[in-house]
CSV table of C-alpha atoms and ligand atoms in Angstrom, one decimal:
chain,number,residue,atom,x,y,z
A,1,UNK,CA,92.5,12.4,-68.5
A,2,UNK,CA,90.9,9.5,-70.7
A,3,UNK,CA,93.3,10.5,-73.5
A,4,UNK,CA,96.4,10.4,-71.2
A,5,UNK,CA,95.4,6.8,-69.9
A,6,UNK,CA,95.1,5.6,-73.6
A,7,UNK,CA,98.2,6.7,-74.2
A,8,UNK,CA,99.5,5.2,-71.0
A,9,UNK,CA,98.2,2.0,-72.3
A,10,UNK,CA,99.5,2.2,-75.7
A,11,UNK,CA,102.9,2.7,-74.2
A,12,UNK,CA,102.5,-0.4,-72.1
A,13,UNK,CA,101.2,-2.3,-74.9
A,14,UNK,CA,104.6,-1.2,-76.8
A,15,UNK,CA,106.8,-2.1,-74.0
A,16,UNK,CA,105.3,-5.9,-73.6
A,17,UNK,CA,105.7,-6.2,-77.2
A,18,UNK,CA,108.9,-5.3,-77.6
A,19,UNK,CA,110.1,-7.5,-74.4
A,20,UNK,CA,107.9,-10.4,-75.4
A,21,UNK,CA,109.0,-10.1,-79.5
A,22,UNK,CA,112.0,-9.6,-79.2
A,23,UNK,CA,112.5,-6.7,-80.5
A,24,UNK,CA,115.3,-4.5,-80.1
A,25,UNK,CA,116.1,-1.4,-79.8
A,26,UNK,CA,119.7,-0.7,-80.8
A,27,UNK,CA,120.5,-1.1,-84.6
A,28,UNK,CA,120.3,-4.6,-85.8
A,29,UNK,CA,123.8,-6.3,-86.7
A,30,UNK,CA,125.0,-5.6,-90.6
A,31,UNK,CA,124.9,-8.2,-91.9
A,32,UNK,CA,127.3,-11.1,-92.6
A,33,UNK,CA,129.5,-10.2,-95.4
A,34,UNK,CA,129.9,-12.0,-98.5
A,35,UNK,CA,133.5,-12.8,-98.4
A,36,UNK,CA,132.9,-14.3,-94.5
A,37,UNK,CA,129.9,-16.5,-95.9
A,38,UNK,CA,132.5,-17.8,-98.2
A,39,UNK,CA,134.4,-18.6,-96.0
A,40,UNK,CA,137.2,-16.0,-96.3
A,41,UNK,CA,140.1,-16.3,-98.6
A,42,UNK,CA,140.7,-20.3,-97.3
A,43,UNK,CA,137.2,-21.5,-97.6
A,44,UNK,CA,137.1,-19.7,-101.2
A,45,UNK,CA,140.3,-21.3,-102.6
A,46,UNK,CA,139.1,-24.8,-100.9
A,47,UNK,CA,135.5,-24.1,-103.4
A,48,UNK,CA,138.0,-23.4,-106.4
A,49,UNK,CA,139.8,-26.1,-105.9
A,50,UNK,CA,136.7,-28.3,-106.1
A,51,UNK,CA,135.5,-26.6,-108.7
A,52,UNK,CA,138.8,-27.7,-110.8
A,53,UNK,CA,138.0,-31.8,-109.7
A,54,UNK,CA,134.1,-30.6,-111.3
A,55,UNK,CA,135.7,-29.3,-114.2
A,56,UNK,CA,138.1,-32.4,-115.1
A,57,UNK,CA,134.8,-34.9,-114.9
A,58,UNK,CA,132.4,-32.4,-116.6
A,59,UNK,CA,132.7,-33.6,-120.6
A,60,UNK,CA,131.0,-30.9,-121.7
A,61,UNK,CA,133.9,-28.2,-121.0
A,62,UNK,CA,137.1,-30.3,-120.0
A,63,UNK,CA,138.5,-30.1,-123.5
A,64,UNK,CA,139.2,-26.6,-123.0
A,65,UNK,CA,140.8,-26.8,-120.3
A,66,UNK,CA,143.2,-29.0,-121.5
A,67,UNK,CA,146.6,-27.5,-121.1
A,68,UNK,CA,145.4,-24.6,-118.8
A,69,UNK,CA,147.9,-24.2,-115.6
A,70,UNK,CA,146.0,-25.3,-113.2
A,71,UNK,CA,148.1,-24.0,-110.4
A,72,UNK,CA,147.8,-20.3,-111.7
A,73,UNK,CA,144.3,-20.8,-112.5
A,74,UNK,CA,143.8,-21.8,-109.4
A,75,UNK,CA,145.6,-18.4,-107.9
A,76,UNK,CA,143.7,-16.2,-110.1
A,77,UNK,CA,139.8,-17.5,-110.0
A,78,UNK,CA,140.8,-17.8,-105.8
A,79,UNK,CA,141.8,-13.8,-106.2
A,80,UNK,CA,139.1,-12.8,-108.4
A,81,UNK,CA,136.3,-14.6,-105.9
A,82,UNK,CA,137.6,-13.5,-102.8
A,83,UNK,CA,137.6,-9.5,-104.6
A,84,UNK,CA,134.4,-9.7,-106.2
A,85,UNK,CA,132.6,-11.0,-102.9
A,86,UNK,CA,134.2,-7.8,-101.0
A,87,UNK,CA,137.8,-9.8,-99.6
A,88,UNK,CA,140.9,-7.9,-99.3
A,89,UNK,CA,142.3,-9.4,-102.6
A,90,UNK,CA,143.4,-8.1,-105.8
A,91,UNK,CA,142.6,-9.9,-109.3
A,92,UNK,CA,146.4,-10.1,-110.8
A,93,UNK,CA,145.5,-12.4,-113.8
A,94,UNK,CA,144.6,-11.9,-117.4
A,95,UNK,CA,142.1,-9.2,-119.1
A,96,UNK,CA,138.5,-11.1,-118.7
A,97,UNK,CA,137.5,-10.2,-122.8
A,98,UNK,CA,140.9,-11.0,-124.4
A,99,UNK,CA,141.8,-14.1,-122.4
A,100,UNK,CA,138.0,-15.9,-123.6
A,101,UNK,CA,138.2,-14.2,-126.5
A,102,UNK,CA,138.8,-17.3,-129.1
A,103,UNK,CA,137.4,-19.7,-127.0
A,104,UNK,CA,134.1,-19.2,-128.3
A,105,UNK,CA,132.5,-20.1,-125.0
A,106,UNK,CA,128.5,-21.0,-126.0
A,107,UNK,CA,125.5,-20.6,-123.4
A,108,UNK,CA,125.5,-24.6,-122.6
A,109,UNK,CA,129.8,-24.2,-121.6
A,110,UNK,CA,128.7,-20.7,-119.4
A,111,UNK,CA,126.3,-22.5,-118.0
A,112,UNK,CA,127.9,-25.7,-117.4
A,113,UNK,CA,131.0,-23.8,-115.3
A,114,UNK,CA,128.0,-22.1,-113.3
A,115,UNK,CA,126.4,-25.3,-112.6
A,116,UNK,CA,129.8,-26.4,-111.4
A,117,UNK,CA,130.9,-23.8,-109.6
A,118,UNK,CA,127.2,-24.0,-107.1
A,119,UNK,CA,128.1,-27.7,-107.3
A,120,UNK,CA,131.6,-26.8,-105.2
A,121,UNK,CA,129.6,-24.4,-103.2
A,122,UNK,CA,127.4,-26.6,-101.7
A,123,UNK,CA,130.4,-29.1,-101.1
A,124,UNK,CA,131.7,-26.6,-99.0
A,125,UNK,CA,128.6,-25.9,-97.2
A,126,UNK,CA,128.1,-22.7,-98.7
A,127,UNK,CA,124.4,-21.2,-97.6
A,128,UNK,CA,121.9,-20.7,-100.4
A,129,UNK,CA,121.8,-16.9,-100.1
A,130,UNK,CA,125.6,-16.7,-100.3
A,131,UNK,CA,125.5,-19.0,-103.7
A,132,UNK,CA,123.2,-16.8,-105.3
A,133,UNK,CA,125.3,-13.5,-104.2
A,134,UNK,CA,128.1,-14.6,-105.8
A,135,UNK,CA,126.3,-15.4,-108.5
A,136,UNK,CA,125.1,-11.8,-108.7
A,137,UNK,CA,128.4,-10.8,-108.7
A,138,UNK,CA,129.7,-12.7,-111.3
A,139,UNK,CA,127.0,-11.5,-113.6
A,140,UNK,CA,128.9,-8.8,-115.2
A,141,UNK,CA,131.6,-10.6,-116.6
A,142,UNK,CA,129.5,-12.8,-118.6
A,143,UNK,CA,129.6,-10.3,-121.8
A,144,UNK,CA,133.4,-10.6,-121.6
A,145,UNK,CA,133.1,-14.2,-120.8
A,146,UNK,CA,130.7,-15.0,-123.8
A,147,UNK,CA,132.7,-12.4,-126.0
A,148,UNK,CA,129.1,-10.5,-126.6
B,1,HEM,C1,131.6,-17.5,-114.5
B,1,HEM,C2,132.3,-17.8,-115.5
B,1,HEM,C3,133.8,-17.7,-115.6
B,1,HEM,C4,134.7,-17.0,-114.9
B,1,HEM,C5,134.5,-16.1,-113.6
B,1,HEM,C6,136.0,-17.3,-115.4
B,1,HEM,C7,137.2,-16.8,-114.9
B,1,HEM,C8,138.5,-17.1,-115.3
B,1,HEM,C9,139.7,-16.8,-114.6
B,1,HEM,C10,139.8,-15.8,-113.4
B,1,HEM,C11,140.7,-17.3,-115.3
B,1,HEM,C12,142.2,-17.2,-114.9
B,1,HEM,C13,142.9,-16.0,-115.6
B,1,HEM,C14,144.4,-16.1,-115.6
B,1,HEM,O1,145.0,-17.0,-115.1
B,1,HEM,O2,145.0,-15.1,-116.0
B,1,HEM,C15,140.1,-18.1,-116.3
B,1,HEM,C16,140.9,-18.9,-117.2
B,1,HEM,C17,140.3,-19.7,-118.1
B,1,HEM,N1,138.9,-19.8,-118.5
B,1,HEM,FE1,137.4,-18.9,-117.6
B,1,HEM,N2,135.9,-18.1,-116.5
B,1,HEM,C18,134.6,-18.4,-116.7
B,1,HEM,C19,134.0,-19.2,-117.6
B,1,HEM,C20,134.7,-19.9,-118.5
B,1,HEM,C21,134.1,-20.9,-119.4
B,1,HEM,C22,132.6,-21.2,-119.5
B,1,HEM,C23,135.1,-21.5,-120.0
B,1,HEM,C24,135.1,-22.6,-121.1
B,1,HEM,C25,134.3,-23.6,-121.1
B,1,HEM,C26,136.4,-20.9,-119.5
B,1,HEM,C27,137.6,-21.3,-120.0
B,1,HEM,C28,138.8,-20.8,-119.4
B,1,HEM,C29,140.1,-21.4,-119.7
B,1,HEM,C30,140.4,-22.5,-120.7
B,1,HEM,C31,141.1,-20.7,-118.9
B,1,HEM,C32,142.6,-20.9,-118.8
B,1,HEM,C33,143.3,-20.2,-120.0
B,1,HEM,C34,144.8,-20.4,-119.9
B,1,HEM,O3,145.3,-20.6,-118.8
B,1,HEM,O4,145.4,-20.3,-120.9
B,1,HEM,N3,136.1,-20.0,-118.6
B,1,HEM,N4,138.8,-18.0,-116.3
């Protein structure tokens, strides 16, 4: 009898807390994707697009950008973005390794773009979490990127 009122009581206990907490009991919401933080295909190519404005100002990499169509980089780094962070796009532009190949990128020009490209992010009031996702994702390409 004692045990089955301690029991009773524990119950209880668990009930309150999980009205008074908060808690629930259904699964919690996934959550947000990626590609939604971003702001979908729009908010991406509006990040992009400040990115290229960065870019122009930033003396340490505009030089070699100079002659680059802007226009198709512009479609390409939007396509590449919205497919790495789990959009329905497809990345139609140039092999990653060959394309960097003779631009002997160094760690100060990587860094530089990635400094940049957070800069556009937070323009665009990208949250903190999201910026360091995309980040994540962008990771692997940096051996092709750097030509290591
Ligand atoms: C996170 C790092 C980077 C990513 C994700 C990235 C990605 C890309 C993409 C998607 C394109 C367009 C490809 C195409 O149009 O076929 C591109 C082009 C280009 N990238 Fe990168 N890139 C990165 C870093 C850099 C760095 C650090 C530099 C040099 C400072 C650089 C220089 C260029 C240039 C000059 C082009 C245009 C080439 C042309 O149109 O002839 N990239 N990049």
């Amino acid at each position: 009898m004692l045990a089955h009122a301690t029991h009773l009581r524990l119950f209880w206990a668990l009930v309150l807390t999980v009205l008074t907490t908060g808690c629930q009991l259904s699964p919690a919401q996934p959550d947000q994707s990626l590609y939604q933080q971003l702001g979908q295909r729009a908010g991406i190519a509006n990040i992009v697009e400040d990115l290229l404005y960065l870019i122009v100002d930033d003396e340490r990499i505009n030089q070699a950008f100079k002659g680059t169509d802007v226009k198709q980089f512009h479609r390409n780094l939007t396509d590449q973005l919205c497919e790495l962070s789990g959009g329905p796009c497809t990345y139609t532009g140039r092999d990653m390794r060959k394309l960097h190949a003779d631009m002997a990128i160094t760690d100060t020009q990587f860094n530089a773009l990635t400094e940049n490209l957070i800069l556009a992010m937070e323009q665009n009031q990208v949250p903190t979490g999201a910026q360091n996702r995309l980040l994540k994702a962008l990771i692997p390409l940096y051996p092709d990127i750097r030509h290591l």
